[in-house]
One Martini backbone bead per residue (centre of mass of N, CA, C, O) as a GRO file, in nm:
protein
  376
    1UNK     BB    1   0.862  -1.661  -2.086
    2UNK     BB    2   0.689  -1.378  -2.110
    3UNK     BB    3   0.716  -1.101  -2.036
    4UNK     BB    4   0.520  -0.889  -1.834
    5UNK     BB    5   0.376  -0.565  -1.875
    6UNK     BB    6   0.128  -0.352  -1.690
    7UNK     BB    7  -0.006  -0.033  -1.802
    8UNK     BB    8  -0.362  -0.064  -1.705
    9UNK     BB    9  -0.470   0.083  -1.415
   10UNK     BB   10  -0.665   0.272  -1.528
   11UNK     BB   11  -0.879   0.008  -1.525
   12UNK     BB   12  -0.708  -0.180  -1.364
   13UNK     BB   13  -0.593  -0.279  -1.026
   14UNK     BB   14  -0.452  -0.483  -0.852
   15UNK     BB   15  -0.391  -0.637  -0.574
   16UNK     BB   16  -0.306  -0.569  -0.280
   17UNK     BB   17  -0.183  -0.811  -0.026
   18UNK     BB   18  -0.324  -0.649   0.223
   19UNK     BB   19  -0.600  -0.635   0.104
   20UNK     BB   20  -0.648  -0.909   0.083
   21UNK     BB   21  -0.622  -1.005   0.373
   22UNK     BB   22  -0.846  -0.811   0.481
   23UNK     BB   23  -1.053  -0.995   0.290
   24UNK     BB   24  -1.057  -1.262   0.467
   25UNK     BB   25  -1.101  -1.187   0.737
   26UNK     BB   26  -1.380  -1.056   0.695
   27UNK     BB   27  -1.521  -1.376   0.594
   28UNK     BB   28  -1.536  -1.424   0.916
   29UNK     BB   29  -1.799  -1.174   0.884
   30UNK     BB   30  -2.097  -1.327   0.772
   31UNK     BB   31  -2.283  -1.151   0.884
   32UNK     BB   32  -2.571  -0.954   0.935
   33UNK     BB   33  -2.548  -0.638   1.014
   34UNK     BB   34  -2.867  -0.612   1.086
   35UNK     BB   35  -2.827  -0.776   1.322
   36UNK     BB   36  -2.810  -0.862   1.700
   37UNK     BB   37  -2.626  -1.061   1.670
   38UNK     BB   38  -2.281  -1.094   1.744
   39UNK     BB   39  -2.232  -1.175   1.395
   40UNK     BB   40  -2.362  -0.922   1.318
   41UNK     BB   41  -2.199  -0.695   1.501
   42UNK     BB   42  -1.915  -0.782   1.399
   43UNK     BB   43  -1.962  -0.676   1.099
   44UNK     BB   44  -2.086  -0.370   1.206
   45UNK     BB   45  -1.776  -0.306   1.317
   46UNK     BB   46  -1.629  -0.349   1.054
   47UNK     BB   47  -1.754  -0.080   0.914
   48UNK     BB   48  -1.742   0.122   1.128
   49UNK     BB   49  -1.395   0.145   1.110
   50UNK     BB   50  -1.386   0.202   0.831
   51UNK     BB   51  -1.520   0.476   0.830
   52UNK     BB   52  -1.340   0.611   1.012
   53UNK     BB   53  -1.067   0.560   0.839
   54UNK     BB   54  -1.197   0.713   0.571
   55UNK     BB   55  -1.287   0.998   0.750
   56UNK     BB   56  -0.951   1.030   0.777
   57UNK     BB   57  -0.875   1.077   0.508
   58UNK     BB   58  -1.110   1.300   0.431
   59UNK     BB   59  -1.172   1.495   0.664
   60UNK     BB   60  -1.438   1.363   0.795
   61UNK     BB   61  -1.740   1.250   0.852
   62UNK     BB   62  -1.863   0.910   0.899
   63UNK     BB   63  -2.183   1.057   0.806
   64UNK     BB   64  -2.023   1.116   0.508
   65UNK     BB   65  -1.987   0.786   0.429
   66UNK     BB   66  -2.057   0.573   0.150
   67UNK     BB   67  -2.118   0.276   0.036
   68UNK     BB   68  -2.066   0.109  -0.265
   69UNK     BB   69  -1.997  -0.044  -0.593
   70UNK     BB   70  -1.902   0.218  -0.734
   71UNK     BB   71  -1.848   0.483  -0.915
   72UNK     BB   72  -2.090   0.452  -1.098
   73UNK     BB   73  -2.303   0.433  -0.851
   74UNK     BB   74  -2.195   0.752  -0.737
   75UNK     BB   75  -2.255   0.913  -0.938
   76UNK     BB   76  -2.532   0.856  -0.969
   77UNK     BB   77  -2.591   0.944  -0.650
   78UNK     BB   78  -2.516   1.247  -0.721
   79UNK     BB   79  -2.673   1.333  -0.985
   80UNK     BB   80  -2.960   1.211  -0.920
   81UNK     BB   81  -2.995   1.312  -0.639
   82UNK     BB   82  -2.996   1.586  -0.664
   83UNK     BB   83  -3.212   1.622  -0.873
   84UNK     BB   84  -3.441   1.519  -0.721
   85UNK     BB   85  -3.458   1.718  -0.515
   86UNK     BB   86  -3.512   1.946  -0.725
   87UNK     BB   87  -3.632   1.859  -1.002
   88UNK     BB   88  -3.486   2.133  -1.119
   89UNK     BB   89  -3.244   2.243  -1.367
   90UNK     BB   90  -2.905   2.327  -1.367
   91UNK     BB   91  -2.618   2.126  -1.535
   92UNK     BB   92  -2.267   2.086  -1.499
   93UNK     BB   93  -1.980   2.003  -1.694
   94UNK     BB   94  -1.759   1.782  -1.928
   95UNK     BB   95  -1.674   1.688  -2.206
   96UNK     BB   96  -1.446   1.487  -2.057
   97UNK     BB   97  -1.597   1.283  -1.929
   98UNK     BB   98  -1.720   1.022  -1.813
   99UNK     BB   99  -1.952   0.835  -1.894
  100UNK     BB  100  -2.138   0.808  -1.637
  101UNK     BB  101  -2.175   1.093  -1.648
  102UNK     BB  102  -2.299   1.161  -1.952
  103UNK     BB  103  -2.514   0.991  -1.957
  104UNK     BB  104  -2.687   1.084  -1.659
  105UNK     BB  105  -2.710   1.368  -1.806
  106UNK     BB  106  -2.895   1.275  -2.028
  107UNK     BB  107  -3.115   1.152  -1.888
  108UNK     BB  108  -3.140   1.436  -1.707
  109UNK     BB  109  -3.241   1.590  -1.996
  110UNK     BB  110  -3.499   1.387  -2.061
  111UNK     BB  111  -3.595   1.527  -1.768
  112UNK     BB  112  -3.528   1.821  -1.831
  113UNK     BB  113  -3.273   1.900  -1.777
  114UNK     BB  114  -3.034   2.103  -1.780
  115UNK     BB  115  -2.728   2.124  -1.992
  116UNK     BB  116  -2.352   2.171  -1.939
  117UNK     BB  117  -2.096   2.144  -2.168
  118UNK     BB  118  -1.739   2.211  -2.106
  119UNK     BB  119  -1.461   2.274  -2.213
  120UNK     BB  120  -1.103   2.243  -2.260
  121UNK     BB  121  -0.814   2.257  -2.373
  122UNK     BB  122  -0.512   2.117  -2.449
  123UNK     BB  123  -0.498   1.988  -2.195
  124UNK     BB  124  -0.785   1.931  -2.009
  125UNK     BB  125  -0.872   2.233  -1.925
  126UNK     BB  126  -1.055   2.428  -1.765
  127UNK     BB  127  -1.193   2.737  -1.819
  128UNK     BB  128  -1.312   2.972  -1.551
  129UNK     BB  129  -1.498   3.159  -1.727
  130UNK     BB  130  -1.670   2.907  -1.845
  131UNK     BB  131  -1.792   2.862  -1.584
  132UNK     BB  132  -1.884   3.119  -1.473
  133UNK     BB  133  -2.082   3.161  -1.765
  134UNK     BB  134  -2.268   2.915  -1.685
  135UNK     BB  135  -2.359   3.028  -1.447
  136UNK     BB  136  -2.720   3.001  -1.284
  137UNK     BB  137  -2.993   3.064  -1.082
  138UNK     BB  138  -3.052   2.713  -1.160
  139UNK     BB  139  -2.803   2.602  -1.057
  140UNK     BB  140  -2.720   2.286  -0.890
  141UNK     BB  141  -2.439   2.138  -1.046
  142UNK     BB  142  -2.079   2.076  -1.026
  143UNK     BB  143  -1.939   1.823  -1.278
  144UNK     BB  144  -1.597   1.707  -1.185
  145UNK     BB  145  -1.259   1.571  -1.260
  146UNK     BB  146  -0.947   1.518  -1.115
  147UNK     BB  147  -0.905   1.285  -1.329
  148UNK     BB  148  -0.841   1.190  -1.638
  149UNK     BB  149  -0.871   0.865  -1.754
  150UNK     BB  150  -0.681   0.952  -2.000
  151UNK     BB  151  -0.492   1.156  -1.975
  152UNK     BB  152  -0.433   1.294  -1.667
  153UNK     BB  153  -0.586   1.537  -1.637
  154UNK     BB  154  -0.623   1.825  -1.434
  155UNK     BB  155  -0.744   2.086  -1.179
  156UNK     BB  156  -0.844   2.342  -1.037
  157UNK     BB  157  -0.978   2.328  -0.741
  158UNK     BB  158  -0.968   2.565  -0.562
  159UNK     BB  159  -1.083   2.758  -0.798
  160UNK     BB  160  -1.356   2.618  -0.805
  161UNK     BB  161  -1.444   2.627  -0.521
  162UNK     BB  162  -1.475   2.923  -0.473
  163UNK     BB  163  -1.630   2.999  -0.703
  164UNK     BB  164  -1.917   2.830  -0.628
  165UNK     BB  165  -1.925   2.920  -0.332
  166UNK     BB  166  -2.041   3.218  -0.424
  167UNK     BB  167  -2.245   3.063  -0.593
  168UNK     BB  168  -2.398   2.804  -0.458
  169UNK     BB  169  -2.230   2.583  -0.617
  170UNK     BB  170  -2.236   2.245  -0.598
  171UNK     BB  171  -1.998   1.972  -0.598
  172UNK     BB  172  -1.895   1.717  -0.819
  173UNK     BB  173  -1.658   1.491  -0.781
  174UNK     BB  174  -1.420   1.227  -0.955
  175UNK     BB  175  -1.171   1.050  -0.803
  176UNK     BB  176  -1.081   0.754  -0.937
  177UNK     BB  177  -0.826   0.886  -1.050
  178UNK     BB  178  -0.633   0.981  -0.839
  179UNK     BB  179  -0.513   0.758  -0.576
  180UNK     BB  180  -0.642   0.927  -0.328
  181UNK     BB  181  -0.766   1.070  -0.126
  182UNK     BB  182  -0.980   1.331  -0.106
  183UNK     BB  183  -0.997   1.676  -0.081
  184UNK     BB  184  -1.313   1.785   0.076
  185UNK     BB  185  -1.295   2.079   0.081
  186UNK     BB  186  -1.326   2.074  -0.248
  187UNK     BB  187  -1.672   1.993  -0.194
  188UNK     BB  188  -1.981   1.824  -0.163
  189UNK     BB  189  -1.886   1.572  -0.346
  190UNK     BB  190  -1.719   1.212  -0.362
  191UNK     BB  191  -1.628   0.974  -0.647
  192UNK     BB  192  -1.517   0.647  -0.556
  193UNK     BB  193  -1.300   0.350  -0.670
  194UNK     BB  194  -1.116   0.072  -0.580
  195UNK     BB  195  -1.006  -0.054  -0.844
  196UNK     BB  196  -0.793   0.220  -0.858
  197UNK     BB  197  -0.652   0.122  -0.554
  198UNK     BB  198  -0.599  -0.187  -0.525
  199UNK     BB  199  -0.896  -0.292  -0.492
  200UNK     BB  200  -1.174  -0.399  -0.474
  201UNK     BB  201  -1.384  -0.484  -0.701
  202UNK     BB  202  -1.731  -0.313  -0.625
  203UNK     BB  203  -1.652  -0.094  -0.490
  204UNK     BB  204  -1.722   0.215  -0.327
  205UNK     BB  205  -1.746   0.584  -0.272
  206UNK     BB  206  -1.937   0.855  -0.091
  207UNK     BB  207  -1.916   1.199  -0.057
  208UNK     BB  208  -2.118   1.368   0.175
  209UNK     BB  209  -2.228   1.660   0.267
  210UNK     BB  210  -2.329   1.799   0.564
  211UNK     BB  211  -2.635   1.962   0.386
  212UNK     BB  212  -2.648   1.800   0.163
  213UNK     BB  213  -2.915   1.712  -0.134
  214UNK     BB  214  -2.979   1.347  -0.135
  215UNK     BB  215  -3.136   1.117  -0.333
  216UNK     BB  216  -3.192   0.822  -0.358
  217UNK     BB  217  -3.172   0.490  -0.557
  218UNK     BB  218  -3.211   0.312  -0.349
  219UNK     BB  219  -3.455   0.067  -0.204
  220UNK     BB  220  -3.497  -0.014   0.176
  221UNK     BB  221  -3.308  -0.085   0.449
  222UNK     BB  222  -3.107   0.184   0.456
  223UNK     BB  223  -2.788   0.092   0.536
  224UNK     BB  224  -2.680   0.370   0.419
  225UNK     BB  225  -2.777   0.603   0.596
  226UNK     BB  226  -3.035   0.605   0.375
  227UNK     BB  227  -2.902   0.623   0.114
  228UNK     BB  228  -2.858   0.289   0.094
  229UNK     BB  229  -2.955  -0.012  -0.010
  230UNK     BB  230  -2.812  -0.315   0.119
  231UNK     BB  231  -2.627  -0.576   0.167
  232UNK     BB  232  -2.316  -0.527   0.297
  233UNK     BB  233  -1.951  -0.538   0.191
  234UNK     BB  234  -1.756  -0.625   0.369
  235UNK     BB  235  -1.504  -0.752   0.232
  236UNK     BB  236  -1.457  -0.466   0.050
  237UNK     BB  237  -1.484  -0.244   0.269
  238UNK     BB  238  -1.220  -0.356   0.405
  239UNK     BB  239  -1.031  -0.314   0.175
  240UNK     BB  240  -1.067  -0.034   0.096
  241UNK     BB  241  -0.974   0.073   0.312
  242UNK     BB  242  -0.684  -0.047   0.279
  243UNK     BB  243  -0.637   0.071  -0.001
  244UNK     BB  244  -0.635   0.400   0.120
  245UNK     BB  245  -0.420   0.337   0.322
  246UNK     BB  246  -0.207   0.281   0.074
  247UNK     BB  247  -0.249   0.500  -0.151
  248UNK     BB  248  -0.014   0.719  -0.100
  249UNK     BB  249   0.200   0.528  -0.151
  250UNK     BB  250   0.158   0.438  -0.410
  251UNK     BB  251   0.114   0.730  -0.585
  252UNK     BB  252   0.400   0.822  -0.541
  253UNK     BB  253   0.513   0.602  -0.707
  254UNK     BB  254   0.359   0.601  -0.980
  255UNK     BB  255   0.477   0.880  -1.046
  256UNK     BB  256   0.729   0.816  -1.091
  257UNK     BB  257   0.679   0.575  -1.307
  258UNK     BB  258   0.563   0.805  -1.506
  259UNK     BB  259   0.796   0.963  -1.536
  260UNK     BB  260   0.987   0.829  -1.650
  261UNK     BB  261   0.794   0.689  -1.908
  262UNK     BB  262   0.782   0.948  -2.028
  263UNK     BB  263   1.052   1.025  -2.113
  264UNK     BB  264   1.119   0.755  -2.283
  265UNK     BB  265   0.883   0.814  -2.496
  266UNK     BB  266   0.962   1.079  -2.613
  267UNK     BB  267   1.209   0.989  -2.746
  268UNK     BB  268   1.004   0.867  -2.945
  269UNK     BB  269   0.932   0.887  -3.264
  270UNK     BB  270   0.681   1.053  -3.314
  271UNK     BB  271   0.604   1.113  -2.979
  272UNK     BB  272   0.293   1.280  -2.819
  273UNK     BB  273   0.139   1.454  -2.578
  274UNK     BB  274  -0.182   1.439  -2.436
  275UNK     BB  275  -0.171   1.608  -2.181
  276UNK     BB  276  -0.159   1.596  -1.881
  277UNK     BB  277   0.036   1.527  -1.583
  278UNK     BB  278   0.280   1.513  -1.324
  279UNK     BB  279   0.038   1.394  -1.098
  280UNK     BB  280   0.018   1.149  -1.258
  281UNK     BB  281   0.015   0.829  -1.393
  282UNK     BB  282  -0.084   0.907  -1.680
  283UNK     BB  283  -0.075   0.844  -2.033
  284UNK     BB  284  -0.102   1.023  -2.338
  285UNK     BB  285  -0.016   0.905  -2.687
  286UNK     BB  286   0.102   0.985  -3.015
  287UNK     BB  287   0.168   0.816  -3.340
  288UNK     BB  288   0.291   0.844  -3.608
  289UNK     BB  289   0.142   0.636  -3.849
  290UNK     BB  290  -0.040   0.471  -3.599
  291UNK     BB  291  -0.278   0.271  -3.469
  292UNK     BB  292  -0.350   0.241  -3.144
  293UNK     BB  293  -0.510  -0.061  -3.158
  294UNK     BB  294  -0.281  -0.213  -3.340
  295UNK     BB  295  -0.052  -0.117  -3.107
  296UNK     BB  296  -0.196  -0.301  -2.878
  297UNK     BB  297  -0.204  -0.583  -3.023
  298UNK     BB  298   0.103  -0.603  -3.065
  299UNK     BB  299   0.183  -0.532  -2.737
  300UNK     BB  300  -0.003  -0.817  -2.651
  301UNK     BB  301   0.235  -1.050  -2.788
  302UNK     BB  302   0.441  -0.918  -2.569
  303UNK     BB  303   0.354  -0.838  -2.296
  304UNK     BB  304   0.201  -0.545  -2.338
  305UNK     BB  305  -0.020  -0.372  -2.152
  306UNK     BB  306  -0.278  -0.149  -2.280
  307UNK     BB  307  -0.430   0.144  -2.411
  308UNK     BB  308  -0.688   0.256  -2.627
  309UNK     BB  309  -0.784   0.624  -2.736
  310UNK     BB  310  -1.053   0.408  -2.827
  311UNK     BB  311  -1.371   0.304  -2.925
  312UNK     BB  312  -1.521   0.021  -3.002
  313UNK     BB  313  -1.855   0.023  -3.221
  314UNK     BB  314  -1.960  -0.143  -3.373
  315UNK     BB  315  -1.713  -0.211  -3.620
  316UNK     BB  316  -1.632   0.087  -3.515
  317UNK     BB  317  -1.392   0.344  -3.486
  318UNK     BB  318  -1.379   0.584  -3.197
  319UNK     BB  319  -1.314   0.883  -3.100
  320UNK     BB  320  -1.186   1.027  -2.826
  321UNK     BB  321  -1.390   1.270  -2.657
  322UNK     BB  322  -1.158   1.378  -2.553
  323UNK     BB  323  -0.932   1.450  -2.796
  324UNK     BB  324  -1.137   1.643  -2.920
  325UNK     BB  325  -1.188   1.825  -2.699
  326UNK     BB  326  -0.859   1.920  -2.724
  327UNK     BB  327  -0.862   1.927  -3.075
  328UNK     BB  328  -0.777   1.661  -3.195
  329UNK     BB  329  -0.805   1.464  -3.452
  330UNK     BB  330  -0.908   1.175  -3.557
  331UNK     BB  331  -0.622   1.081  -3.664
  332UNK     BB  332  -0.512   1.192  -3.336
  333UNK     BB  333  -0.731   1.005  -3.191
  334UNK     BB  334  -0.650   0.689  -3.320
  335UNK     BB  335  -0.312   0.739  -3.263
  336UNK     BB  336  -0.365   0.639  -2.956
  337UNK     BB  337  -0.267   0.583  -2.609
  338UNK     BB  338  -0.238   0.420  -2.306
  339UNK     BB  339  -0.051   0.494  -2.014
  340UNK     BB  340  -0.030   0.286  -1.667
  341UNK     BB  341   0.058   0.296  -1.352
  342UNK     BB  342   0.200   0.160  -1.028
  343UNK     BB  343   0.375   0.074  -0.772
  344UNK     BB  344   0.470  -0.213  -0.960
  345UNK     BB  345   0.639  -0.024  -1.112
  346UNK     BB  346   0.953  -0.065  -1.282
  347UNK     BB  347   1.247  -0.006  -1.444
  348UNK     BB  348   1.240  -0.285  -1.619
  349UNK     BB  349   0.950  -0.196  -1.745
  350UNK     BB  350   1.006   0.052  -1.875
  351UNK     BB  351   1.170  -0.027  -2.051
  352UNK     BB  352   1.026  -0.272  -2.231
  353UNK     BB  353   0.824  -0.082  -2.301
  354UNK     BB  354   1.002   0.093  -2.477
  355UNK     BB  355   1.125  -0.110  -2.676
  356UNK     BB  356   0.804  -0.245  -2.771
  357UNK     BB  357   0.735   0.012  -2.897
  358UNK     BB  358   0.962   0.072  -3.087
  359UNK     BB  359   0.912  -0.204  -3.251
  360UNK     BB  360   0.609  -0.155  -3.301
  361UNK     BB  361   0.649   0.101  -3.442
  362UNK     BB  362   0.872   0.002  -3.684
  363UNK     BB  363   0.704  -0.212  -3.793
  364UNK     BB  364   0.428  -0.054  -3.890
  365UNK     BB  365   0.508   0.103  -4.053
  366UNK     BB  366   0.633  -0.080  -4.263
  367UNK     BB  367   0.369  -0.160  -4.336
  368UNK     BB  368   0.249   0.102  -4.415
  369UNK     BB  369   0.449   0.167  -4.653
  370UNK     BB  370   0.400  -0.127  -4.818
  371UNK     BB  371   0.103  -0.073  -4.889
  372UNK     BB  372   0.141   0.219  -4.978
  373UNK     BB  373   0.317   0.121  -5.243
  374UNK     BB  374   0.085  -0.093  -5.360
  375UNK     BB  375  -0.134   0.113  -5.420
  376UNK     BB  376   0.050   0.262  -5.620
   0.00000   0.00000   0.00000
């Protein structure tokens, strides 16, 4: 059987096994939190442990922490949240933001909202005077990602809270790919997901500042403190708290085996790394003259996992807007492929990628040369 590498855990990471364990025990806590008796106050009992759990990791109040279904959610209640609030005004974001942002940005500007989207750099940082120059006297919210999903480029986060503190002006921070507990002191609000820490798939939190003014989206028995309606998942909940409680120590693990991995690939002829932090998992290099898609799916034959730097719509590849936002062309950003590492991520799988990827990096050539010559 073919040894198999995974490297895609910026979609998706597996469950770390304490994590399951926690996730099985609390389906023993079968009631309805919101019940008043006893089978009910213990899954109640359950959520609350959860949170304080969270809001020491996040350095916050438990009544700062709010439980939903995913980052998707997450970020949905933070920008149309205060968007609610406000009713008008002016939202910044960053041109390389995830869909999540984008599209939600998108729809609150059908609503009037004015938006303004920020460029960024080779690296895919955020210029600060750029920032300055974008804050207006009706500006409302100022948001944007810790680590970008397809490269881990990251931002100075102090410096964007100093600068946003002075002007009065909230910010959001989308931590799902950082990969542990955000310091909380640099937002107003932040929003994670589970599956990105080795959690349940379907969990995330947002974490809203006390006197932050955010209207909930989803209206019912408003279990998640007023704030977010519907039976809380208890057995996710309780993943989720043991996911971000597991993730200092996994973060740690997968940054080295992200450098080691980064060292390996750049030796690779032709293999230039796309913006990318060293304090990152994320990894997005281009290959000159092979297709990301095409190199993706020739090493998912050989059992090496990763994902392409681009997206396919109506069978047609669309270059990445993160790629072209930092500069590269379309066929510089259609020859990107992204490889993300995790705590489970060994030093014989870095070796396994690197060989299997110099094999299919050398195969796709020597076709595209062949074709290229037959063409003439």
């Amino acid at each position: 059987m073919t040894q198999q590498v995974y490297l895609d855990n910026a979609a998706a990471s597996p469950l770390a096994a304490q994590v399951r364990q926690a996730i099985h025990k609390a389906e023993e806590r079968y009631g309805n939190p919101s019940s008043l008796h006893n089978t009910g106050q213990q899954a109640r009992q359950l959520i609350s442990d959860a949170r304080q759990r969270i809001a020491a990791l996040l350095h916050c109040e438990p009544e700062e922490v709010f439980f939903t279904s995913g980052g998707t959610e997450s970020i949905n209640t933070a920008l149309q949240g205060v968007a609610r609030e406000a009713q008008q005004g002016h939202i910044i974001t960053v041109q390389t933001e995830h869909a999540a942002v984008l599209e939600t940005c998108k729809y609150l500007s059908s609503q009037g909202f004015r938006i303004t989207y920020l460029p960024v750099d080779y690296k895919g940082q955020v210029r600060l005077e750029d920032l300055k120059n974008a804050i207006s006297k009706d500006t409302i919210l100022f948001s944007y990602s810790a680590v970008n999903n397809e490269t881990g480029s990251t931002q100075e986060y102090a410096k964007i809270a100093e600068l946003c503190r002075k002007q009065k002006i909230p910010i959001h921070i989308d931590a799902s790919q950082y990969g542990e507990p955000f310091d909380t002191r640099h937002a107003d609000l932040v929003s994670m997901s589970g599956s990105k820490v080795h959690g349940p798939k379907g969990t995330g939190l947002l974490f809203v500042q006390i006197g932050t003014p955010v209207q909930p989206l989803l209206f019912g028995g408003g279990q998640e403190l007023q704030l977010r309606s519907g039976t809380e998942n208890v057995p996710g909940i309780a993943g989720l708290a043991e996911a971000l409680t597991l993730s200092p120590a996994h973060k740690k693990h997968s940054i080295t085996a992200a450098q080691r991995l980064r060292k390996e690939l750049l030796q690779l002829d032709g293999v230039t790394q796309n913006g990318g932090s060293p304090q990152s998992s994320i990894i997005n290099i281009r290959i000159n003259g092979v297709e990301g898609e095409t190199l993706v799916k020739h090493c998912n034959t050989k059992g090496l996992y990763i994902s392409a730097g681009s997206a396919c719509h109506s069978g047609h590849l669309r270059a990445s807007h993160v790629l072209t936002a930092m500069g590269l062309t379309k066929e510089q950003a259609l020859s990107s492929v992204r490889l993300s590492t995790s705590y489970l991520t060994t030093p014989e799988d870095i070796i396994r990628a690197k060989t299997i990827m110099q094999q299919v990096i050398a195969q796709l050539r020597e076709l595209n040369n062949t074709v290229h010559t037959h063409t003439i």
